[in-house]
PDB file of N, CA and C in Angstrom:
ATOM      1  N   UNK A  17       1.054  -0.987  -0.024  1.00  0.00           N
ATOM      2  CA  UNK A  17       0.166   0.170   0.179  1.00  0.00           C
ATOM      3  C   UNK A  17       0.900   1.711   0.148  1.00  0.00           C
ATOM      4  N   UNK A  18       0.840   2.185  -0.808  1.00  0.00           N
ATOM      5  CA  UNK A  18       1.692   2.937  -0.684  1.00  0.00           C
ATOM      6  C   UNK A  18       0.518   4.251  -0.161  1.00  0.00           C
ATOM      7  N   UNK A  19       1.453   5.160   0.708  1.00  0.00           N
ATOM      8  CA  UNK A  19       0.728   6.023   1.238  1.00  0.00           C
ATOM      9  C   UNK A  19       0.921   7.749   1.633  1.00  0.00           C
ATOM     10  N   UNK A  20       1.665   7.539  -0.296  1.00  0.00           N
ATOM     11  CA  UNK A  20       1.768   9.044  -0.730  1.00  0.00           C
ATOM     12  C   UNK A  20       0.896   9.607  -0.948  1.00  0.00           C
ATOM     13  N   UNK A  21      -0.396   9.338  -0.613  1.00  0.00           N
ATOM     14  CA  UNK A  21      -1.773  10.794  -1.234  1.00  0.00           C
ATOM     15  C   UNK A  21      -1.961  10.311   0.315  1.00  0.00           C
ATOM     16  N   UNK A  22      -1.728  10.628   1.277  1.00  0.00           N
ATOM     17  CA  UNK A  22      -2.221  10.950   2.638  1.00  0.00           C
ATOM     18  C   UNK A  22      -1.571  12.568   3.049  1.00  0.00           C
ATOM     19  N   UNK A  23      -2.572  13.441   3.242  1.00  0.00           N
ATOM     20  CA  UNK A  23      -2.018  15.121   3.370  1.00  0.00           C
ATOM     21  C   UNK A  23      -1.664  14.871   4.829  1.00  0.00           C
ATOM     22  N   UNK A  24      -0.412  15.635   4.445  1.00  0.00           N
ATOM     23  CA  UNK A  24       0.706  15.904   5.572  1.00  0.00           C
ATOM     24  C   UNK A  24       0.240  17.150   6.338  1.00  0.00           C
ATOM     25  N   UNK A  25      -0.311  16.864   7.277  1.00  0.00           N
ATOM     26  CA  UNK A  25      -0.848  17.753   8.535  1.00  0.00           C
ATOM     27  C   UNK A  25       0.566  18.852   9.004  1.00  0.00           C
ATOM     28  N   UNK A  26       0.098  19.522   9.990  1.00  0.00           N
ATOM     29  CA  UNK A  26       0.694  20.780  10.287  1.00  0.00           C
ATOM     30  C   UNK A  26       1.369  19.783  12.536  1.00  0.00           C
ATOM     31  N   UNK A  27       2.081  19.668  12.430  1.00  0.00           N
ATOM     32  CA  UNK A  27       2.145  19.416  13.903  1.00  0.00           C
ATOM     33  C   UNK A  27       0.622  19.794  15.387  1.00  0.00           C
ATOM     34  N   UNK A  28       0.390  19.712  16.091  1.00  0.00           N
ATOM     35  CA  UNK A  28      -0.669  20.465  16.852  1.00  0.00           C
ATOM     36  C   UNK A  28      -0.180  22.401  17.558  1.00  0.00           C
ATOM     37  N   UNK A  29      -0.347  22.701  17.712  1.00  0.00           N
ATOM     38  CA  UNK A  29       0.244  23.853  18.025  1.00  0.00           C
ATOM     39  C   UNK A  29       1.095  23.657  19.106  1.00  0.00           C
ATOM     40  N   UNK A  30       2.222  24.194  19.908  1.00  0.00           N
ATOM     41  CA  UNK A  30       2.985  24.111  21.031  1.00  0.00           C
ATOM     42  C   UNK A  30       2.897  25.728  21.839  1.00  0.00           C
ATOM     43  N   UNK A  31       2.986  25.628  22.874  1.00  0.00           N
ATOM     44  CA  UNK A  31       2.813  26.626  23.493  1.00  0.00           C
ATOM     45  C   UNK A  31       4.375  27.317  23.197  1.00  0.00           C
ATOM     46  N   UNK A  32       4.560  28.614  22.551  1.00  0.00           N
ATOM     47  CA  UNK A  32       5.249  29.874  22.377  1.00  0.00           C
ATOM     48  C   UNK A  32       6.370  29.393  21.042  1.00  0.00           C
ATOM     49  N   UNK A  33       5.920  28.588  20.160  1.00  0.00           N
ATOM     50  CA  UNK A  33       6.035  28.524  18.943  1.00  0.00           C
ATOM     51  C   UNK A  33       5.700  29.793  17.488  1.00  0.00           C
ATOM     52  N   UNK A  34       6.369  29.810  17.129  1.00  0.00           N
ATOM     53  CA  UNK A  34       6.115  30.886  16.141  1.00  0.00           C
ATOM     54  C   UNK A  34       5.103  31.032  15.541  1.00  0.00           C
ATOM     55  N   UNK A  35       3.861  31.659  15.833  1.00  0.00           N
ATOM     56  CA  UNK A  35       2.715  32.282  15.024  1.00  0.00           C
ATOM     57  C   UNK A  35       2.696  32.682  13.536  1.00  0.00           C
ATOM     58  N   UNK A  36       3.938  33.517  13.776  1.00  0.00           N
ATOM     59  CA  UNK A  36       3.459  34.681  12.131  1.00  0.00           C
ATOM     60  C   UNK A  36       3.242  34.048  10.928  1.00  0.00           C
ATOM     61  N   UNK A  37       3.621  33.157  10.834  1.00  0.00           N
ATOM     62  CA  UNK A  37       3.567  32.374   9.672  1.00  0.00           C
ATOM     63  C   UNK A  37       1.999  31.773   9.576  1.00  0.00           C
ATOM     64  N   UNK A  38       1.541  32.122  10.612  1.00  0.00           N
ATOM     65  CA  UNK A  38      -0.174  30.993  10.195  1.00  0.00           C
ATOM     66  C   UNK A  38      -1.200  31.908   9.766  1.00  0.00           C
ATOM     67  N   UNK A  39      -1.997  31.284   9.106  1.00  0.00           N
ATOM     68  CA  UNK A  39      -3.287  32.450   8.168  1.00  0.00           C
ATOM     69  C   UNK A  39      -4.155  32.958   9.067  1.00  0.00           C
ATOM     70  N   UNK A  40      -4.598  33.781   8.813  1.00  0.00           N
ATOM     71  CA  UNK A  40      -6.217  34.290   9.824  1.00  0.00           C
ATOM     72  C   UNK A  40      -7.090  32.994  10.286  1.00  0.00           C
ATOM     73  N   UNK A  41      -7.280  31.623   9.427  1.00  0.00           N
ATOM     74  CA  UNK A  41      -7.930  30.684   9.883  1.00  0.00           C
ATOM     75  C   UNK A  41      -7.412  30.146  10.627  1.00  0.00           C
ATOM     76  N   UNK A  42      -5.918  30.069  10.409  1.00  0.00           N
ATOM     77  CA  UNK A  42      -5.017  29.035  11.231  1.00  0.00           C
ATOM     78  C   UNK A  42      -5.081  29.490  12.762  1.00  0.00           C
ATOM     79  N   UNK A  43      -5.205  31.243  12.628  1.00  0.00           N
ATOM     80  CA  UNK A  43      -4.624  31.795  14.193  1.00  0.00           C
ATOM     81  C   UNK A  43      -6.302  31.212  15.043  1.00  0.00           C
ATOM     82  N   UNK A  44      -7.089  31.650  14.083  1.00  0.00           N
ATOM     83  CA  UNK A  44      -9.033  31.423  14.724  1.00  0.00           C
ATOM     84  C   UNK A  44      -9.344  29.794  15.458  1.00  0.00           C
ATOM     85  N   UNK A  45      -8.756  29.211  14.589  1.00  0.00           N
ATOM     86  CA  UNK A  45      -8.620  27.554  14.889  1.00  0.00           C
ATOM     87  C   UNK A  45      -7.356  27.213  15.884  1.00  0.00           C
ATOM     88  N   UNK A  46      -6.149  27.612  15.907  1.00  0.00           N
ATOM     89  CA  UNK A  46      -5.703  27.562  16.963  1.00  0.00           C
ATOM     90  C   UNK A  46      -6.061  27.634  18.609  1.00  0.00           C
ATOM     91  N   UNK A  47      -6.965  29.119  19.017  1.00  0.00           N
ATOM     92  CA  UNK A  47      -7.548  29.882  19.552  1.00  0.00           C
ATOM     93  C   UNK A  47      -8.856  28.912  19.990  1.00  0.00           C
ATOM     94  N   UNK A  48      -9.423  28.707  18.927  1.00  0.00           N
ATOM     95  CA  UNK A  48     -10.647  27.181  19.352  1.00  0.00           C
ATOM     96  C   UNK A  48      -9.641  26.572  20.314  1.00  0.00           C
ATOM     97  N   UNK A  49      -9.394  25.859  19.258  1.00  0.00           N
ATOM     98  CA  UNK A  49      -8.339  24.504  20.370  1.00  0.00           C
ATOM     99  C   UNK A  49      -8.222  24.839  21.679  1.00  0.00           C
ATOM    100  N   UNK A  50      -7.093  26.126  21.684  1.00  0.00           N
ATOM    101  CA  UNK A  50      -6.759  26.365  22.818  1.00  0.00           C
ATOM    102  C   UNK A  50      -7.598  26.385  23.946  1.00  0.00           C
ATOM    103  N   UNK A  51      -8.953  27.786  23.557  1.00  0.00           N
ATOM    104  CA  UNK A  51     -10.702  27.352  24.677  1.00  0.00           C
ATOM    105  C   UNK A  51     -11.050  25.884  24.798  1.00  0.00           C
ATOM    106  N   UNK A  52     -10.969  25.001  23.799  1.00  0.00           N
ATOM    107  CA  UNK A  52     -11.770  24.292  24.420  1.00  0.00           C
ATOM    108  C   UNK A  52     -10.471  23.650  25.382  1.00  0.00           C
ATOM    109  N   UNK A  53      -9.459  23.537  25.198  1.00  0.00           N
ATOM    110  CA  UNK A  53      -8.264  22.423  26.513  1.00  0.00           C
ATOM    111  C   UNK A  53      -8.035  23.813  26.923  1.00  0.00           C
ATOM    112  N   UNK A  54      -8.598  24.543  27.725  1.00  0.00           N
ATOM    113  CA  UNK A  54      -8.595  25.890  28.288  1.00  0.00           C
ATOM    114  C   UNK A  54     -10.490  25.074  29.508  1.00  0.00           C
ATOM    115  N   UNK A  55     -11.270  25.036  28.776  1.00  0.00           N
ATOM    116  CA  UNK A  55     -12.073  24.306  29.756  1.00  0.00           C
ATOM    117  C   UNK A  55     -11.877  22.330  30.138  1.00  0.00           C
ATOM    118  N   UNK A  56     -11.056  21.789  29.424  1.00  0.00           N
ATOM    119  CA  UNK A  56     -10.787  20.651  29.315  1.00  0.00           C
ATOM    120  C   UNK A  56      -9.726  20.593  30.816  1.00  0.00           C
ATOM    121  N   UNK A  57      -8.908  21.658  30.844  1.00  0.00           N
ATOM    122  CA  UNK A  57      -7.894  21.729  32.233  1.00  0.00           C
ATOM    123  C   UNK A  57      -9.221  22.111  33.516  1.00  0.00           C
ATOM    124  N   UNK A  58      -9.585  23.460  33.472  1.00  0.00           N
ATOM    125  CA  UNK A  58     -10.332  23.479  34.449  1.00  0.00           C
ATOM    126  C   UNK A  58     -11.389  22.302  34.876  1.00  0.00           C
ATOM    127  N   UNK A  59     -12.332  21.860  34.403  1.00  0.00           N
ATOM    128  CA  UNK A  59     -13.323  20.669  34.649  1.00  0.00           C
ATOM    129  C   UNK A  59     -12.490  19.602  35.083  1.00  0.00           C
ATOM    130  N   UNK A  60     -11.226  19.385  35.254  1.00  0.00           N
ATOM    131  CA  UNK A  60     -10.212  18.626  35.905  1.00  0.00           C
ATOM    132  C   UNK A  60      -9.657  19.267  36.721  1.00  0.00           C
ATOM    133  N   UNK A  61      -9.368  20.751  36.961  1.00  0.00           N
ATOM    134  CA  UNK A  61      -8.990  21.312  38.582  1.00  0.00           C
ATOM    135  C   UNK A  61     -10.168  21.169  38.868  1.00  0.00           C
ATOM    136  N   UNK A  62     -11.361  21.539  38.840  1.00  0.00           N
ATOM    137  CA  UNK A  62     -12.636  21.397  39.921  1.00  0.00           C
ATOM    138  C   UNK A  62     -12.823  20.128  40.201  1.00  0.00           C
ATOM    139  N   UNK A  63     -12.879  18.952  39.201  1.00  0.00           N
ATOM    140  CA  UNK A  63     -12.639  17.718  40.203  1.00  0.00           C
ATOM    141  C   UNK A  63     -12.133  17.137  40.664  1.00  0.00           C
ATOM    142  N   UNK A  64     -10.958  17.775  40.430  1.00  0.00           N
ATOM    143  CA  UNK A  64      -9.930  17.236  41.799  1.00  0.00           C
ATOM    144  C   UNK A  64     -10.160  18.334  42.863  1.00  0.00           C
ATOM    145  N   UNK A  65     -10.355  19.833  42.865  1.00  0.00           N
ATOM    146  CA  UNK A  65     -10.670  20.048  43.905  1.00  0.00           C
ATOM    147  C   UNK A  65     -11.856  19.823  44.801  1.00  0.00           C
ATOM    148  N   UNK A  66     -12.658  19.059  44.086  1.00  0.00           N
ATOM    149  CA  UNK A  66     -14.371  18.661  44.610  1.00  0.00           C
ATOM    150  C   UNK A  66     -13.691  17.160  45.736  1.00  0.00           C
ATOM    151  N   UNK A  67     -12.722  16.688  45.005  1.00  0.00           N
ATOM    152  CA  UNK A  67     -12.281  15.559  45.558  1.00  0.00           C
ATOM    153  C   UNK A  67     -11.594  15.901  46.962  1.00  0.00           C
ATOM    154  N   UNK A  68     -10.609  16.127  46.716  1.00  0.00           N
ATOM    155  CA  UNK A  68      -9.977  17.150  47.641  1.00  0.00           C
ATOM    156  C   UNK A  68     -10.320  17.731  49.012  1.00  0.00           C
ATOM    157  N   UNK A  69     -12.108  17.805  48.511  1.00  0.00           N
ATOM    158  CA  UNK A  69     -12.578  18.847  49.664  1.00  0.00           C
ATOM    159  C   UNK A  69     -13.496  17.953  50.330  1.00  0.00           C
ATOM    160  N   UNK A  70     -13.784  16.766  49.615  1.00  0.00           N
ATOM    161  CA  UNK A  70     -14.136  15.095  50.136  1.00  0.00           C
ATOM    162  C   UNK A  70     -13.621  14.694  50.734  1.00  0.00           C
ATOM    163  N   UNK A  71     -12.397  15.152  50.905  1.00  0.00           N
ATOM    164  CA  UNK A  71     -11.229  13.845  51.684  1.00  0.00           C
ATOM    165  C   UNK A  71     -11.558  14.722  52.813  1.00  0.00           C
ATOM    166  N   UNK A  72     -11.379  15.762  52.882  1.00  0.00           N
ATOM    167  CA  UNK A  72     -10.422  16.705  54.085  1.00  0.00           C
ATOM    168  C   UNK A  72     -11.291  16.877  54.828  1.00  0.00           C
ATOM    169  N   UNK A  73     -12.911  16.398  54.618  1.00  0.00           N
ATOM    170  CA  UNK A  73     -13.774  16.794  54.753  1.00  0.00           C
ATOM    171  C   UNK A  73     -13.907  15.249  56.262  1.00  0.00           C
ATOM    172  N   UNK A  74     -13.850  14.508  54.880  1.00  0.00           N
ATOM    173  CA  UNK A  74     -14.291  12.944  55.481  1.00  0.00           C
ATOM    174  C   UNK A  74     -12.934  13.139  57.010  1.00  0.00           C
ATOM    175  N   UNK A  75     -11.642  13.410  56.629  1.00  0.00           N
ATOM    176  CA  UNK A  75     -10.663  13.465  57.751  1.00  0.00           C
ATOM    177  C   UNK A  75     -10.857  14.761  58.835  1.00  0.00           C
ATOM    178  N   UNK A  76     -11.512  15.280  58.598  1.00  0.00           N
ATOM    179  CA  UNK A  76     -11.732  16.412  60.000  1.00  0.00           C
ATOM    180  C   UNK A  76     -13.213  15.611  60.968  1.00  0.00           C
ATOM    181  N   UNK A  77     -13.303  15.084  60.438  1.00  0.00           N
ATOM    182  CA  UNK A  77     -14.837  14.391  61.341  1.00  0.00           C
ATOM    183  C   UNK A  77     -13.916  13.651  62.646  1.00  0.00           C
ATOM    184  N   UNK A  78     -13.066  12.675  62.093  1.00  0.00           N
ATOM    185  CA  UNK A  78     -12.094  11.941  63.209  1.00  0.00           C
ATOM    186  C   UNK A  78     -11.926  12.365  64.388  1.00  0.00           C
TER     187      UNK A  78
END
């Protein structure tokens, strides 16, 4: 099987990378992607805070 017809895509955005060559559409896509990633990180942080608070409440009862 020949894989020469597979389009080459840009690697995912890396924090601090040079963005001067990005098109307007690429910048918009990157902003959207980063917004989704921020939301995912905030959800995980909230879950960890909730777990920590529950554990602290449990140990305070004794």
